[in-house]
mmCIF file of C-alpha atoms in Angstrom:
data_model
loop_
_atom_site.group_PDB
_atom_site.id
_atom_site.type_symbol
_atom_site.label_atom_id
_atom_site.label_comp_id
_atom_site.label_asym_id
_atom_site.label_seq_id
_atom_site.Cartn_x
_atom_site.Cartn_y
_atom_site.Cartn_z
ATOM 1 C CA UNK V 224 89.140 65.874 126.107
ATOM 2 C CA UNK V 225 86.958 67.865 128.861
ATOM 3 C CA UNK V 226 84.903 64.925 129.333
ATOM 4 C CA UNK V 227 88.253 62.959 129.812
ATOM 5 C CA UNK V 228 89.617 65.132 132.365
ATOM 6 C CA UNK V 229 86.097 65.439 134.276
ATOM 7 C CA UNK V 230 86.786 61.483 134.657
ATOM 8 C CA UNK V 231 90.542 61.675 136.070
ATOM 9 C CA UNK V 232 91.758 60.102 138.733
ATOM 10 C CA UNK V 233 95.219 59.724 140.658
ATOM 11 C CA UNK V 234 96.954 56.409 139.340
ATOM 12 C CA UNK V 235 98.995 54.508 142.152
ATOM 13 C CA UNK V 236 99.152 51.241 140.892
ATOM 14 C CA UNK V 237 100.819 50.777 137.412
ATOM 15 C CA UNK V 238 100.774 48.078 134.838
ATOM 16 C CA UNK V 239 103.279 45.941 134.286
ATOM 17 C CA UNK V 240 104.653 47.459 131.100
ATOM 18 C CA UNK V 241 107.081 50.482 130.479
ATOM 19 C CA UNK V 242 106.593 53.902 129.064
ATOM 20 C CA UNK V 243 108.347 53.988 125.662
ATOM 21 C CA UNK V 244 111.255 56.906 125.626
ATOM 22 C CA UNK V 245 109.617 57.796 122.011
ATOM 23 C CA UNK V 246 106.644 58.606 123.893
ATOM 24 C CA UNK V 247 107.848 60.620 126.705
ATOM 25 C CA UNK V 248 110.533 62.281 124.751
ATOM 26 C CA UNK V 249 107.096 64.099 122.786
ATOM 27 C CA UNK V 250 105.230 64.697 126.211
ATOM 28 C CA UNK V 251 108.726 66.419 128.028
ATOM 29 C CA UNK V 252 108.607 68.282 124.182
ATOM 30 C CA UNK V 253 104.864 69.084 124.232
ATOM 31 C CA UNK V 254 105.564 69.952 128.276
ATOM 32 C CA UNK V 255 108.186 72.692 127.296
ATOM 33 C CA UNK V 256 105.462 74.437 125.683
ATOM 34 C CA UNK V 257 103.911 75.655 128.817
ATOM 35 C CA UNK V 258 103.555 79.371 129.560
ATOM 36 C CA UNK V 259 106.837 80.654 131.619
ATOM 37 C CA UNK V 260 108.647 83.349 133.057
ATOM 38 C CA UNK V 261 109.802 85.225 130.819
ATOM 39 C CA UNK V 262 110.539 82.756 128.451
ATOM 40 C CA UNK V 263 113.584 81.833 130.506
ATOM 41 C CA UNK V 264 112.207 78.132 131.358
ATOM 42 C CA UNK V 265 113.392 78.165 134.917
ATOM 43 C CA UNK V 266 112.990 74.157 135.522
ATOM 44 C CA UNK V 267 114.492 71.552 134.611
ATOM 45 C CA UNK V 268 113.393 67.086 135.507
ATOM 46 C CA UNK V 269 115.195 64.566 136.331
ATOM 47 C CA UNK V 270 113.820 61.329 134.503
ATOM 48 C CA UNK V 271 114.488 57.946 136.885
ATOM 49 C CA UNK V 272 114.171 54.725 135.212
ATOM 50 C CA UNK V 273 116.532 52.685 136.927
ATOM 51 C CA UNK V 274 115.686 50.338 139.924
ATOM 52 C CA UNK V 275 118.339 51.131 141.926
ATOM 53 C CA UNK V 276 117.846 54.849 141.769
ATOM 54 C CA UNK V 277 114.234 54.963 142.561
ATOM 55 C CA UNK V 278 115.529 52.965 145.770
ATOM 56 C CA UNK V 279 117.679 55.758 147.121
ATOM 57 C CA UNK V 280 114.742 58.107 146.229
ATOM 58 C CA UNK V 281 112.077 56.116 148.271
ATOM 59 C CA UNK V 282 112.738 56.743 151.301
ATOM 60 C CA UNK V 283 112.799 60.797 150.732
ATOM 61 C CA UNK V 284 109.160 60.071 149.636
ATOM 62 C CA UNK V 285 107.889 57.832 153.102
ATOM 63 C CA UNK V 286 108.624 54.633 150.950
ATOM 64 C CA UNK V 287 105.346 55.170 149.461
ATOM 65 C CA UNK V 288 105.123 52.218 146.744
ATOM 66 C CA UNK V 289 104.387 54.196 143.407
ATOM 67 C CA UNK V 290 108.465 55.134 143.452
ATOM 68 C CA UNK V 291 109.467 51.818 143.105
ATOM 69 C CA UNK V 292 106.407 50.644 141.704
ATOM 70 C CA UNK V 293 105.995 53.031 138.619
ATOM 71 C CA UNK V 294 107.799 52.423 135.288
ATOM 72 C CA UNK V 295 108.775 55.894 135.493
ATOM 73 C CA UNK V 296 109.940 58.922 138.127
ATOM 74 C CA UNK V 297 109.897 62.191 137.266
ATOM 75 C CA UNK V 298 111.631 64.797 139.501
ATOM 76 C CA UNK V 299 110.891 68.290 138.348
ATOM 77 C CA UNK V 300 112.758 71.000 139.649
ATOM 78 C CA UNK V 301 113.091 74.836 140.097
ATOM 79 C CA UNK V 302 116.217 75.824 138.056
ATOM 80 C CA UNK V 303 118.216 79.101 137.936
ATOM 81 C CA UNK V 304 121.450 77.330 137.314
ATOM 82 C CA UNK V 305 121.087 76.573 133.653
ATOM 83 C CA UNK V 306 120.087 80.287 132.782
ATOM 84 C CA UNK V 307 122.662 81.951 135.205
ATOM 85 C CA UNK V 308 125.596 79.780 133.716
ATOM 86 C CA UNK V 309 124.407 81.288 130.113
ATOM 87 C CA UNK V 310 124.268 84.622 131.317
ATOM 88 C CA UNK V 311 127.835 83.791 132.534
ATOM 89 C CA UNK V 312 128.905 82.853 129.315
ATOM 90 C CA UNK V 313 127.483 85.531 127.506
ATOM 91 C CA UNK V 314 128.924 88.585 129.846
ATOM 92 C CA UNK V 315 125.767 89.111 131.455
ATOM 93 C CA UNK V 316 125.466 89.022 135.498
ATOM 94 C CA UNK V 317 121.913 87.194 136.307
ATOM 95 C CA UNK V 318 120.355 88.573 139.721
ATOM 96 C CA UNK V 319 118.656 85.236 140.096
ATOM 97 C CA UNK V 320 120.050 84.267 143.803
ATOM 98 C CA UNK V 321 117.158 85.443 145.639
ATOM 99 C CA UNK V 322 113.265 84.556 146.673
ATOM 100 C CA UNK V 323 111.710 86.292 143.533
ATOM 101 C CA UNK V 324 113.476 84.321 141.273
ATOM 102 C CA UNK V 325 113.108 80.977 143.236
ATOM 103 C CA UNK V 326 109.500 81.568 143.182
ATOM 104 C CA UNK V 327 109.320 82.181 139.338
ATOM 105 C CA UNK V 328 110.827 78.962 139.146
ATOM 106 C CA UNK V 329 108.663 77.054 141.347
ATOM 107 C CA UNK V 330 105.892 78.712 138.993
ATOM 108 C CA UNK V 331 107.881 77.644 135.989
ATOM 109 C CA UNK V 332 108.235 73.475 136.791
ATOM 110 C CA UNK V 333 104.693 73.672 138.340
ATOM 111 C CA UNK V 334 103.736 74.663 135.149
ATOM 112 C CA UNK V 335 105.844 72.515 133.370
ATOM 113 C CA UNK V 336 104.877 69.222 135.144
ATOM 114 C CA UNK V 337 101.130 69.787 135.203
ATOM 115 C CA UNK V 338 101.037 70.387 131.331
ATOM 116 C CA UNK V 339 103.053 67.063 130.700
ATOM 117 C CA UNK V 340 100.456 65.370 133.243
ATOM 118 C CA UNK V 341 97.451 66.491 130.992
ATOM 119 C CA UNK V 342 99.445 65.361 128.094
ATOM 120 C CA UNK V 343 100.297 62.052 129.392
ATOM 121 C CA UNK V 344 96.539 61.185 130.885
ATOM 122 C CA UNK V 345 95.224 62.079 127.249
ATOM 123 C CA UNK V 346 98.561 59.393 125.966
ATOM 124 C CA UNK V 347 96.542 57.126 128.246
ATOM 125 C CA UNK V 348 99.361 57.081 130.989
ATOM 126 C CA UNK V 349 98.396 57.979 134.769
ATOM 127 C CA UNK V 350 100.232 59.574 137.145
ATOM 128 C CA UNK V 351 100.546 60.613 140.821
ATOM 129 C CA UNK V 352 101.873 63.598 142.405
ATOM 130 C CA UNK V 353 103.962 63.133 145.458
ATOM 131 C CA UNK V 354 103.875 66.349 147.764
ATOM 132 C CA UNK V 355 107.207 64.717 150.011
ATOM 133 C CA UNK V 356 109.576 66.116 147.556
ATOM 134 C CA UNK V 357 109.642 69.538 149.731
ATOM 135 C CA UNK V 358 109.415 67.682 153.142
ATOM 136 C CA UNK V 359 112.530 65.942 152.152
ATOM 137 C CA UNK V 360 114.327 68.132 149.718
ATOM 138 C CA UNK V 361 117.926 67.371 150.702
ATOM 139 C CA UNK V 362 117.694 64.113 150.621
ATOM 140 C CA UNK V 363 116.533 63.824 147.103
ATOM 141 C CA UNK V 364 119.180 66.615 145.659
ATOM 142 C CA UNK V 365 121.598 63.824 147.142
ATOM 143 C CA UNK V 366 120.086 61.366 144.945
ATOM 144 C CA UNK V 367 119.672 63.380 142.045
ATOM 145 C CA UNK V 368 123.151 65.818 142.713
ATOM 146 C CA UNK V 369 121.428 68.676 141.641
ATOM 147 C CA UNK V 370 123.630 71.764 141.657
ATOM 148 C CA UNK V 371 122.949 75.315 143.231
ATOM 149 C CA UNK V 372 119.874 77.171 142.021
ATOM 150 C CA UNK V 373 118.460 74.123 141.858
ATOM 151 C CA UNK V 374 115.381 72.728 144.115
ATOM 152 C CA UNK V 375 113.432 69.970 143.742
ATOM 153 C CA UNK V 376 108.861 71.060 143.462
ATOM 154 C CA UNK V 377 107.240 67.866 142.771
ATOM 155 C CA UNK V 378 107.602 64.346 141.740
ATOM 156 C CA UNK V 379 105.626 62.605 139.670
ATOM 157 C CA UNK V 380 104.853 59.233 138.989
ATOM 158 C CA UNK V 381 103.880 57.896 135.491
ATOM 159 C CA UNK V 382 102.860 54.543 133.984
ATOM 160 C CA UNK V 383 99.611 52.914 132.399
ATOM 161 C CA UNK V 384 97.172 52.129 134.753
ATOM 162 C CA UNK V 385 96.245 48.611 136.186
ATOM 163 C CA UNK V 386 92.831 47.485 135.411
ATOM 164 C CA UNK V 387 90.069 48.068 137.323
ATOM 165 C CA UNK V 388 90.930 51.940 138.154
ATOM 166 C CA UNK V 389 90.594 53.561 141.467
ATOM 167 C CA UNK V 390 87.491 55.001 142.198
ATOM 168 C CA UNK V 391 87.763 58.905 141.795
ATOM 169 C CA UNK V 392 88.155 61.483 145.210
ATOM 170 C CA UNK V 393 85.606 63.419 145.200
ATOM 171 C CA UNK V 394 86.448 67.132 144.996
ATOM 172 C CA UNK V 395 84.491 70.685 146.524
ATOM 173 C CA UNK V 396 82.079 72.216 144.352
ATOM 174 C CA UNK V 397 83.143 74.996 142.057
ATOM 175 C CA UNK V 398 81.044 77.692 144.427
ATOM 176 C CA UNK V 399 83.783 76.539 146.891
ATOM 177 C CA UNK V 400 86.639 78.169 145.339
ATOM 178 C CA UNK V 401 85.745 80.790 142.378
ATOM 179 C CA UNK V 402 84.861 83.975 143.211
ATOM 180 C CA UNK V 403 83.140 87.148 141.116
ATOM 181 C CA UNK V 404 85.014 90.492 140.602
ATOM 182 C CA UNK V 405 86.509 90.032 144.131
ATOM 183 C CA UNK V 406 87.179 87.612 147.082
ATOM 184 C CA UNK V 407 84.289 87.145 148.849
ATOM 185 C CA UNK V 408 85.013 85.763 152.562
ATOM 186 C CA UNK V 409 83.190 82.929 153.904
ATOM 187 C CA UNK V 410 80.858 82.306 156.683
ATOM 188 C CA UNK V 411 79.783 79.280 158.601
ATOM 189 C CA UNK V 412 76.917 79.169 156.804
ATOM 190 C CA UNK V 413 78.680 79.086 153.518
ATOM 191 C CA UNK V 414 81.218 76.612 154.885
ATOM 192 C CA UNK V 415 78.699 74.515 156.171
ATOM 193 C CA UNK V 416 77.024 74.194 152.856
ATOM 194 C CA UNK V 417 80.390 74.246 151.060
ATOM 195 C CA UNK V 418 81.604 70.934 152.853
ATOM 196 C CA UNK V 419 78.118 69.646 153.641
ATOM 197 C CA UNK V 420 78.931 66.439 151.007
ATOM 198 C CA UNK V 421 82.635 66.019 151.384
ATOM 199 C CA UNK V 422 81.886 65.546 155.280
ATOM 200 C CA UNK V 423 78.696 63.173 154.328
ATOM 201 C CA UNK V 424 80.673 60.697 152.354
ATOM 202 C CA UNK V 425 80.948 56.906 153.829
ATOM 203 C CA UNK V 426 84.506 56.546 153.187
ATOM 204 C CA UNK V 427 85.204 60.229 155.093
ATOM 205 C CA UNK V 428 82.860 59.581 157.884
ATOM 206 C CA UNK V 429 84.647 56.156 158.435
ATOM 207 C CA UNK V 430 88.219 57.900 158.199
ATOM 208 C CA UNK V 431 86.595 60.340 161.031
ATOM 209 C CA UNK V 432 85.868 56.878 163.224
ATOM 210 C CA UNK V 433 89.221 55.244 162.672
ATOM 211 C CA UNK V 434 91.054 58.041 163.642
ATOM 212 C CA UNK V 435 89.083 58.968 166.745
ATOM 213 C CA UNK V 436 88.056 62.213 165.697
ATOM 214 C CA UNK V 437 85.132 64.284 165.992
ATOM 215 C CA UNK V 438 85.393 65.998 162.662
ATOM 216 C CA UNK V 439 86.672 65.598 159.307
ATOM 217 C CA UNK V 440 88.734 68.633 159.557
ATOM 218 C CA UNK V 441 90.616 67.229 162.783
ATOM 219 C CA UNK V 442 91.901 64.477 160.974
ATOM 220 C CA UNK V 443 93.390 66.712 158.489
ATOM 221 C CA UNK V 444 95.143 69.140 161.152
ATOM 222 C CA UNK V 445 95.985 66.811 163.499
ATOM 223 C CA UNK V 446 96.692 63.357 161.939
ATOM 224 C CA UNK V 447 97.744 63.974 158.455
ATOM 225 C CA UNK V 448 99.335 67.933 158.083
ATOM 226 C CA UNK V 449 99.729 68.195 162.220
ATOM 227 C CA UNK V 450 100.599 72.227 163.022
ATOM 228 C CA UNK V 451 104.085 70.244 164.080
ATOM 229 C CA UNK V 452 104.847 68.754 161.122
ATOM 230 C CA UNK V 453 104.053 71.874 159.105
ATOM 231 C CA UNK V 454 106.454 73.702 161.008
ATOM 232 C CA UNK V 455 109.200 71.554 160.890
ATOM 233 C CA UNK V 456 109.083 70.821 157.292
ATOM 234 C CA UNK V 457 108.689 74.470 156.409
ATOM 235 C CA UNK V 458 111.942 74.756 158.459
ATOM 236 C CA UNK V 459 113.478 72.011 156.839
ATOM 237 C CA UNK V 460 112.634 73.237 153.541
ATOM 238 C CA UNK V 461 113.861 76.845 154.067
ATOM 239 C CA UNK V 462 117.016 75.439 154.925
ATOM 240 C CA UNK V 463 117.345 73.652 151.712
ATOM 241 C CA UNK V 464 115.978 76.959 149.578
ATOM 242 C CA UNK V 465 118.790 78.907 151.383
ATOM 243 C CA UNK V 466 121.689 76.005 150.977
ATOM 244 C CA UNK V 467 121.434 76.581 146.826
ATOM 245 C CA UNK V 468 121.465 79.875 146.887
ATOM 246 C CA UNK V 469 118.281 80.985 146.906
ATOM 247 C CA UNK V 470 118.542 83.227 150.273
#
């Protein structure tokens, strides 16, 4: 299984064959098993199977093709309702409007979606996380009519993988982000040696040229997660974290 997850690889391109219910019933199951808050499983997902419903979520996600394109949709979400509605019916009053508990739950579904992601990959599935769900949060708990205390984290795309695979992205050596006994900062030295190969790489020195940038780094704060768009998402999303309740 190590050896298996050294190899993985985000899937955005899926075969032309569904995901039987049986077998994402047991991954949801074996997914519920993650650590949690508490015990007080604050998430909940929203499975999306149907072609028209995947069509009112595209756009939320840029239209990216893997929402249409993927047998299956998974939206998971940070979820207070469920538990504060049981509290409710049990005579107990749940202090779960506010940031702490929102951010348990994010914690929670995180937790939730990666371990049914491991589980799937080793099911021989692939899947791809889409980071839009928090740029365009409203729009999807439209889609999905999710209730108060309830936020959308991540969606996640599942299916079995087209043949040949996408080559894998290559990712920072483990010096790059663990740390002994305490956080040690970096230098330039140390981040010159750190990103020494990630900047070396054909396929990142050609994304430098085609953007018309002098640096790898400028493409990611200018182009792709622009100091604008950062701001206004983070905006946008606060908005939506305070609309259910949250605030």
């Amino acid at each position: 299984m190590l050896e298996k997850m050294k190899e993985r690889r985000t899937i955005r391109q899926y075969a032309d064959r569904d995901v039987p219910d049986e077998l994402l019933g047991e991954l949801l199951e074996v997914a519920a098993r993650a650590s949690n808050t508490g015990n007080m499983q604050l998430y909940s997902v929203v499975v999306t199977r149907d072609r028209s419903q995947k069509e009112r979520l595209a756009p939320a996600h840029f239209n990216q093709t893997m929402v249409t394109g993927a047998p299956v949709v998974l939206t998971f979400c940070a979820d207070a309702n469920r538990f504060v509605k049981w509290a409710s019916c049990r005579k107990a009053d749940a202090g779960f409007d506010n940031f702490q508990t929102f951010m348990a739950a994010v914690i929670d579904s995180m937790l939730f979606a990666q371990t049914f992601c491991v589980a799937a990959e080793e099911n021989g599935l692939g899947i791809c996380y889409l980071g839009t769900t928090t740029y365009n949060a409203a729009p999807v708990i439209e889609a999905l009519s999710l209730p108060r205390l309830v936020v959308p984290v991540t969606t996640v795309t599942v299916g079995y993988p087209v043949d040949p695979l996408p080559e894998q992205p290559e990712r920072l050596p483990p010096a790059a982000i663990v740390h002994r006994e305490h956080y040690t900062d970096y230098t330039a030295s140390a981040i010159d040696a750190l990103y020494r190969d990630k900047e070396a790489l054909e396929a990142n020195r050609r994304f430098v040229e085609e953007n018309g940038k002098e640096t790898l780094a400028q493409v990611f704060t200018d182009v792709r997660y622009s100091r604008k768009n950062n701001e206004f998402f983070s905006a946008e999303f606060m908005k939506v974290v305070k609309m259910q309740g949250f605030m």
